[in-house]
Amino acid sequence: MTSPLADPPSSSTPPAVQPHSLINLALQGGGSHGAFTWGVLDTLLADGRVRIEGVSGTSAGAINAVAMAQGFAEAGSSADIGHAHEAARATLARVWQGVARLGSLGAMTQGLMRMLLGSWPGEQVGAHMIGNAMSQWLSPYQANPLDINPLRQLLESEIDFDAIGRLSQPRVFVSATHVRTGRAEIFAGRRLTLSAVMASACLPMMFQAVEIDGEHYWDGGFSGNPSLLPLINACRSSDIVLVQINPLKREHTPQSPHEIMDRVNELTFNASLLSQMRTIDFINRLLADGRLQEGEKYRSMLLHRIDGGTEMEEIPASTKLSADGVLIDRLFAMGQESARHWLGRHFADLGQRSTIDIRRDYVGAMPRGF
């Protein structure tokens, strides 16, 4: 079987499939685990039954969002949506091929990356990087004074941000964390630049804060992973499909230092999502009870989720900074299979009902009367 990293998808356009459903996508961040999201997007685009109105992404989710949007921008005003979908699949493949190449560079670059990651062995990079750098009191301003980030050059060569900013559909929203206030900053339209995406993916113990218009930003996962608000306020569709790559739960309590740091990583980057889900659940219940009037200000949202299930839980969080081609291939295939399974079970639910239990999965037990 040919590796998905070997060649971009075929340019042949699959036959149109009716009916179509308009959805919004919310793409979580998670380093190289974003290859799972690539697989999900590839399958949704190839299937042809969904139209994507808006996409909100953080960190790796932001990279997937702009890569997909680049395909739509390249297709231009063509009435053939299948052509746009194939162009988006091809751009996603090229970007992830580039990521895999970064993971197979020569000894000099690997040495630089080990320095940036605190000299941990490759398989232990990730969650442990933070503790190691902190223990040596070494910030990226000392370890990486030139602020070298190979991802910047890759995105600069592949993505036309001016063209993406002019797209009417899908609309792209990228979130980063404002360092001074801790608030989520949403970049869209003309403000959606290479710097905005680099800010969204800026892990503060690896890279210097990204400066935009005199303000400094870190990884968007701290404040909105991903941010759902722009999909609610700026898009018409009530269906939000969340592509979740950070597991919500673990069956066993971590005990080793490595396991503990992995779980802390997951909890940190899921916290903002849980908060947003609680708010959506609260508003949905007020609308259902008639205590709020549905209209321009408030509307009921239909939530859906595509995740890797127990198979994704078997992949340690510490591999998020590994650009190993075998890992990326595996995650891509997992994303494809998860999306196919979700479409088979839930496509007919789009526009009709939520397919996740927000209270059970994201809110937890509530006191009686809430």
XYZ file of C-alpha atoms in Angstrom:
370
model
C 0.000 0.000 0.000
C 1.408 3.424 -0.973
C 2.205 5.800 1.876
C -0.172 8.832 1.974
C 2.933 11.010 2.194
C 4.283 9.769 -1.122
C 1.951 11.563 -3.538
C -0.822 14.168 -3.385
C -4.340 12.903 -4.071
C -5.467 12.371 -7.627
C -6.846 15.389 -9.430
C -9.815 13.394 -10.706
C -13.086 14.725 -9.354
C -15.477 12.229 -7.768
C -19.105 12.372 -8.871
C -21.317 14.752 -6.922
C -23.353 13.122 -4.183
C -26.666 14.518 -2.996
C -27.850 15.838 -0.644
C -25.359 18.396 0.624
C -25.085 19.706 4.188
C -23.490 22.987 5.260
C -21.220 22.594 8.280
C -18.581 24.435 10.271
C -15.362 22.784 11.390
C -13.528 23.280 14.689
C -9.978 21.909 14.566
C -7.995 21.262 17.738
C -4.264 21.773 18.032
C -1.856 19.043 19.038
C 1.427 19.209 17.149
C 2.106 16.346 14.744
C -1.091 14.681 15.979
C -2.745 17.177 13.636
C -2.041 14.562 10.941
C -5.158 12.829 12.326
C -7.132 15.952 11.396
C -5.556 15.874 7.941
C -6.996 12.377 7.479
C -10.435 13.547 8.647
C -10.437 16.523 6.267
C -9.215 14.392 3.372
C -12.157 12.021 3.829
C -14.773 14.746 4.278
C -13.556 16.506 1.134
C -13.409 13.280 -0.898
C -16.888 12.224 0.261
C -18.410 15.347 -1.263
C -21.616 15.497 0.780
C -20.617 18.382 3.054
C -20.013 22.020 2.237
C -17.713 23.852 4.633
C -18.912 27.328 5.578
C -16.355 28.185 8.241
C -13.358 26.617 9.921
C -11.783 27.620 13.222
C -8.364 26.215 14.023
C -5.713 26.471 16.695
C -2.031 25.567 16.398
C -1.886 22.417 14.223
C -5.594 22.985 13.631
C -4.770 26.423 12.251
C -2.193 24.898 9.895
C -4.763 22.388 8.650
C -7.327 25.174 8.246
C -5.141 27.410 6.080
C -3.816 24.447 4.061
C -7.368 23.383 3.234
C -8.427 26.944 2.464
C -5.454 27.334 0.126
C -6.986 24.669 -2.122
C -10.270 26.581 -2.278
C -8.370 29.784 -3.079
C -6.465 28.039 -5.886
C -9.732 26.751 -7.350
C -11.008 30.337 -7.487
C -14.593 30.994 -8.489
C -15.000 27.649 -10.238
C -18.548 26.360 -9.938
C -17.161 22.838 -9.674
C -16.991 22.268 -5.917
C -15.376 18.903 -6.551
C -12.395 20.677 -8.104
C -12.041 22.873 -5.004
C -12.207 19.832 -2.739
C -9.504 18.035 -4.721
C -7.287 21.130 -4.675
C -7.743 21.349 -0.894
C -6.794 17.681 -0.483
C -3.678 18.222 -2.585
C -2.558 21.249 -0.552
C -3.072 19.412 2.730
C -0.966 16.534 1.404
C 1.845 18.862 0.318
C 1.956 20.611 3.687
C 2.104 17.350 5.619
C 4.700 15.964 3.225
C 6.730 19.047 4.150
C 6.240 18.390 7.857
C 7.469 14.822 7.387
C 10.528 16.096 5.543
C 11.336 18.318 8.514
C 11.412 15.154 10.600
C 13.974 13.487 8.325
C 16.510 16.293 7.905
C 20.252 15.891 8.362
C 22.302 15.698 11.536
C 22.875 19.463 11.793
C 19.154 20.273 11.834
C 18.402 17.394 14.181
C 21.056 18.738 16.542
C 19.444 22.176 16.414
C 16.029 20.688 17.171
C 17.417 18.714 20.113
C 18.871 21.965 21.460
C 15.526 23.725 21.069
C 13.716 20.864 22.773
C 16.046 20.728 25.757
C 18.314 17.848 24.597
C 15.746 15.157 25.374
C 15.936 11.937 23.340
C 13.563 12.106 20.364
C 10.974 9.687 21.729
C 10.778 11.608 25.005
C 10.310 15.041 23.458
C 6.959 16.724 24.014
C 5.414 17.125 27.405
C 8.840 16.565 29.038
C 10.369 19.464 27.118
C 8.684 21.971 29.406
C 9.962 20.478 32.650
C 13.486 20.057 31.292
C 13.764 23.612 30.000
C 12.348 25.019 33.221
C 14.753 22.976 35.353
C 17.696 24.531 33.515
C 16.172 28.029 33.537
C 16.659 28.197 29.796
C 14.095 30.100 27.745
C 13.849 30.189 23.928
C 15.328 33.694 24.071
C 18.590 32.080 25.229
C 18.333 28.633 23.575
C 17.052 29.958 20.235
C 18.077 33.649 20.001
C 17.521 33.751 16.217
C 13.996 32.364 16.719
C 14.511 29.684 14.069
C 11.324 27.819 13.174
C 11.451 25.576 10.078
C 7.650 25.538 9.881
C 7.557 29.232 8.948
C 9.423 28.669 5.686
C 7.211 25.709 4.796
C 3.987 27.681 5.240
C 5.416 30.723 3.490
C 6.109 28.621 0.397
C 2.739 26.844 0.352
C 0.113 29.331 1.537
C -1.126 32.531 -0.127
C -2.566 34.323 2.891
C -3.899 37.267 0.864
C -5.956 34.853 -1.240
C -7.278 33.040 1.838
C -8.270 36.368 3.406
C -10.459 37.120 0.390
C -12.344 33.817 0.508
C -16.064 34.089 1.172
C -16.349 30.334 1.809
C -14.915 28.718 3.737
C -14.178 31.537 6.139
C -11.075 30.819 8.200
C -10.558 31.799 11.840
C -7.274 31.263 13.670
C -6.864 31.799 17.413
C -3.781 32.756 19.422
C -3.328 33.685 23.078
C -2.647 37.335 23.912
C 0.287 37.120 26.323
C -0.550 40.209 28.421
C -4.228 39.416 29.028
C -4.509 35.668 28.404
C -7.490 36.258 26.119
C -8.064 34.472 22.837
C -7.376 36.670 19.820
C -9.161 35.673 16.609
C -7.439 36.377 13.296
C -9.525 36.338 10.116
C -9.752 38.121 6.776
C -6.891 40.538 6.194
C -5.560 39.897 9.714
C -5.031 36.222 8.890
C -1.323 36.259 8.066
C 1.654 33.934 8.328
C 2.501 35.614 11.637
C -1.011 34.873 12.953
C -0.622 31.149 12.222
C 2.869 31.108 13.731
C 1.464 32.824 16.831
C -1.293 30.216 17.054
C 1.389 27.483 17.073
C 3.901 29.270 19.324
C 4.746 27.023 22.274
C 6.289 29.496 24.761
C 9.048 27.169 25.974
C 10.179 26.491 22.400
C 9.798 29.775 20.525
C 9.809 33.476 21.249
C 6.397 35.145 21.441
C 5.171 36.312 18.038
C 4.716 40.071 17.746
C 1.742 41.358 15.727
C 0.902 45.080 15.662
C 2.970 45.680 18.795
C 1.318 42.896 20.811
C 2.748 39.471 21.672
C 1.061 36.101 21.265
C 1.540 32.483 22.304
C -0.097 29.204 21.295
C -3.867 29.516 20.943
C -4.403 26.255 22.823
C -4.136 28.078 26.156
C -7.234 30.208 25.464
C -9.285 28.477 22.762
C -8.503 24.980 21.511
C -10.251 25.622 19.211
C -12.307 28.810 19.527
C -15.975 28.092 18.743
C -17.291 31.661 19.072
C -16.527 32.848 15.519
C -18.376 29.822 14.112
C -21.406 30.775 16.206
C -21.329 34.523 15.594
C -20.078 34.786 12.012
C -21.514 31.690 10.295
C -25.072 30.644 9.401
C -24.861 26.893 9.863
C -25.838 25.541 13.276
C -23.754 22.390 12.803
C -20.255 22.459 14.291
C -18.105 19.378 13.725
C -15.270 19.269 16.241
C -12.173 17.317 15.227
C -10.736 16.429 18.623
C -7.215 15.042 18.958
C -6.621 15.542 22.696
C -8.328 12.710 24.630
C -10.911 13.837 27.158
C -10.347 11.009 29.606
C -7.826 8.391 30.654
C -8.844 5.156 32.323
C -5.797 5.003 34.587
C -4.229 7.601 36.856
C -0.711 8.451 35.603
C 2.065 7.730 38.080
C 5.421 8.119 36.354
C 6.789 11.656 35.759
C 6.435 11.194 31.997
C 2.827 10.016 32.239
C 1.933 12.842 34.612
C 3.375 15.486 32.275
C 1.556 13.929 29.317
C -1.752 14.155 31.167
C -1.083 17.713 32.365
C -0.475 18.619 28.723
C -3.833 17.142 27.688
C -5.740 18.785 30.546
C -4.198 22.179 29.842
C -5.084 22.146 26.162
C -8.615 20.800 26.722
C -9.567 23.300 29.460
C -10.753 26.062 27.118
C -12.811 23.607 25.059
C -14.608 22.317 28.154
C -15.432 25.875 29.185
C -16.896 26.709 25.773
C -18.921 23.499 25.711
C -20.406 24.322 29.105
C -21.523 27.722 27.792
C -23.098 26.204 24.671
C -24.902 23.593 26.767
C -26.215 26.305 29.113
C -27.571 28.436 26.248
C -29.059 25.425 24.450
C -30.941 24.470 27.617
C -32.230 27.994 28.184
C -33.503 28.071 24.600
C -35.116 24.643 24.957
C -36.866 25.728 28.189
C -38.137 28.934 26.622
C -36.133 31.120 29.018
C -34.287 32.624 26.040
C -35.756 33.693 22.719
C -34.135 32.128 19.663
C -33.095 34.799 17.181
C -30.144 36.844 16.008
C -28.567 37.022 19.462
C -29.064 33.421 20.612
C -29.530 30.212 18.652
C -29.359 26.533 19.403
C -26.174 24.857 18.175
C -25.803 21.272 16.969
C -22.510 19.752 18.101
C -20.705 16.778 16.586
C -17.290 15.220 17.205
C -14.823 13.146 15.208
C -12.025 11.659 17.302
C -9.707 8.694 17.271
C -11.350 6.900 20.200
C -9.332 4.412 22.178
C -6.758 4.028 19.393
C -5.821 7.716 19.713
C -5.519 7.299 23.480
C -2.761 4.745 22.919
C -0.506 7.367 21.311
C 1.429 9.283 24.017
C 1.096 13.063 24.144
C 4.897 13.158 24.162
C 4.904 12.282 20.435
C 3.221 15.562 19.458
C 6.573 17.091 18.548
C 7.725 14.072 16.567
C 7.584 14.614 12.804
C 8.284 10.951 12.123
C 6.812 9.903 8.773
C 5.588 6.542 10.063
C 3.690 8.233 12.889
C 2.185 10.792 10.497
C 1.076 8.011 8.121
C -0.552 6.155 11.005
C -2.399 9.233 12.253
C -3.556 10.133 8.736
C -5.036 6.659 8.263
C -6.709 6.840 11.678
C -8.293 10.167 10.738
C -9.595 8.784 7.447
C -11.159 5.762 9.142
C -12.696 7.846 11.942
C -14.256 10.251 9.432
C -15.664 7.407 7.325
C -17.158 5.827 10.436
C -18.658 9.163 11.532
C -20.174 9.881 8.102
C -21.733 6.422 8.028
C -23.343 6.876 11.423
C -24.160 10.567 11.586
C -24.381 12.298 8.195
C -28.187 12.093 8.327
C -28.125 13.851 11.731
C -26.635 17.055 10.311
C -29.158 19.854 10.594
C -31.365 17.682 12.809
C -29.710 16.973 16.169
C -26.465 16.998 18.104
C -24.602 13.708 18.040
C -22.619 14.203 21.252
C -23.883 14.432 24.805
C -22.321 17.720 25.917
C -23.377 17.354 29.541
C -22.002 13.830 29.852
C -18.737 14.375 27.980
C -17.837 17.993 28.753
C -19.910 19.305 31.662
C -20.094 16.436 34.137
C -22.493 16.036 37.046
C -24.417 19.170 37.953
C -26.315 20.005 41.170
C -30.066 19.384 40.973
C -31.931 22.302 39.410
C -29.140 23.345 37.017
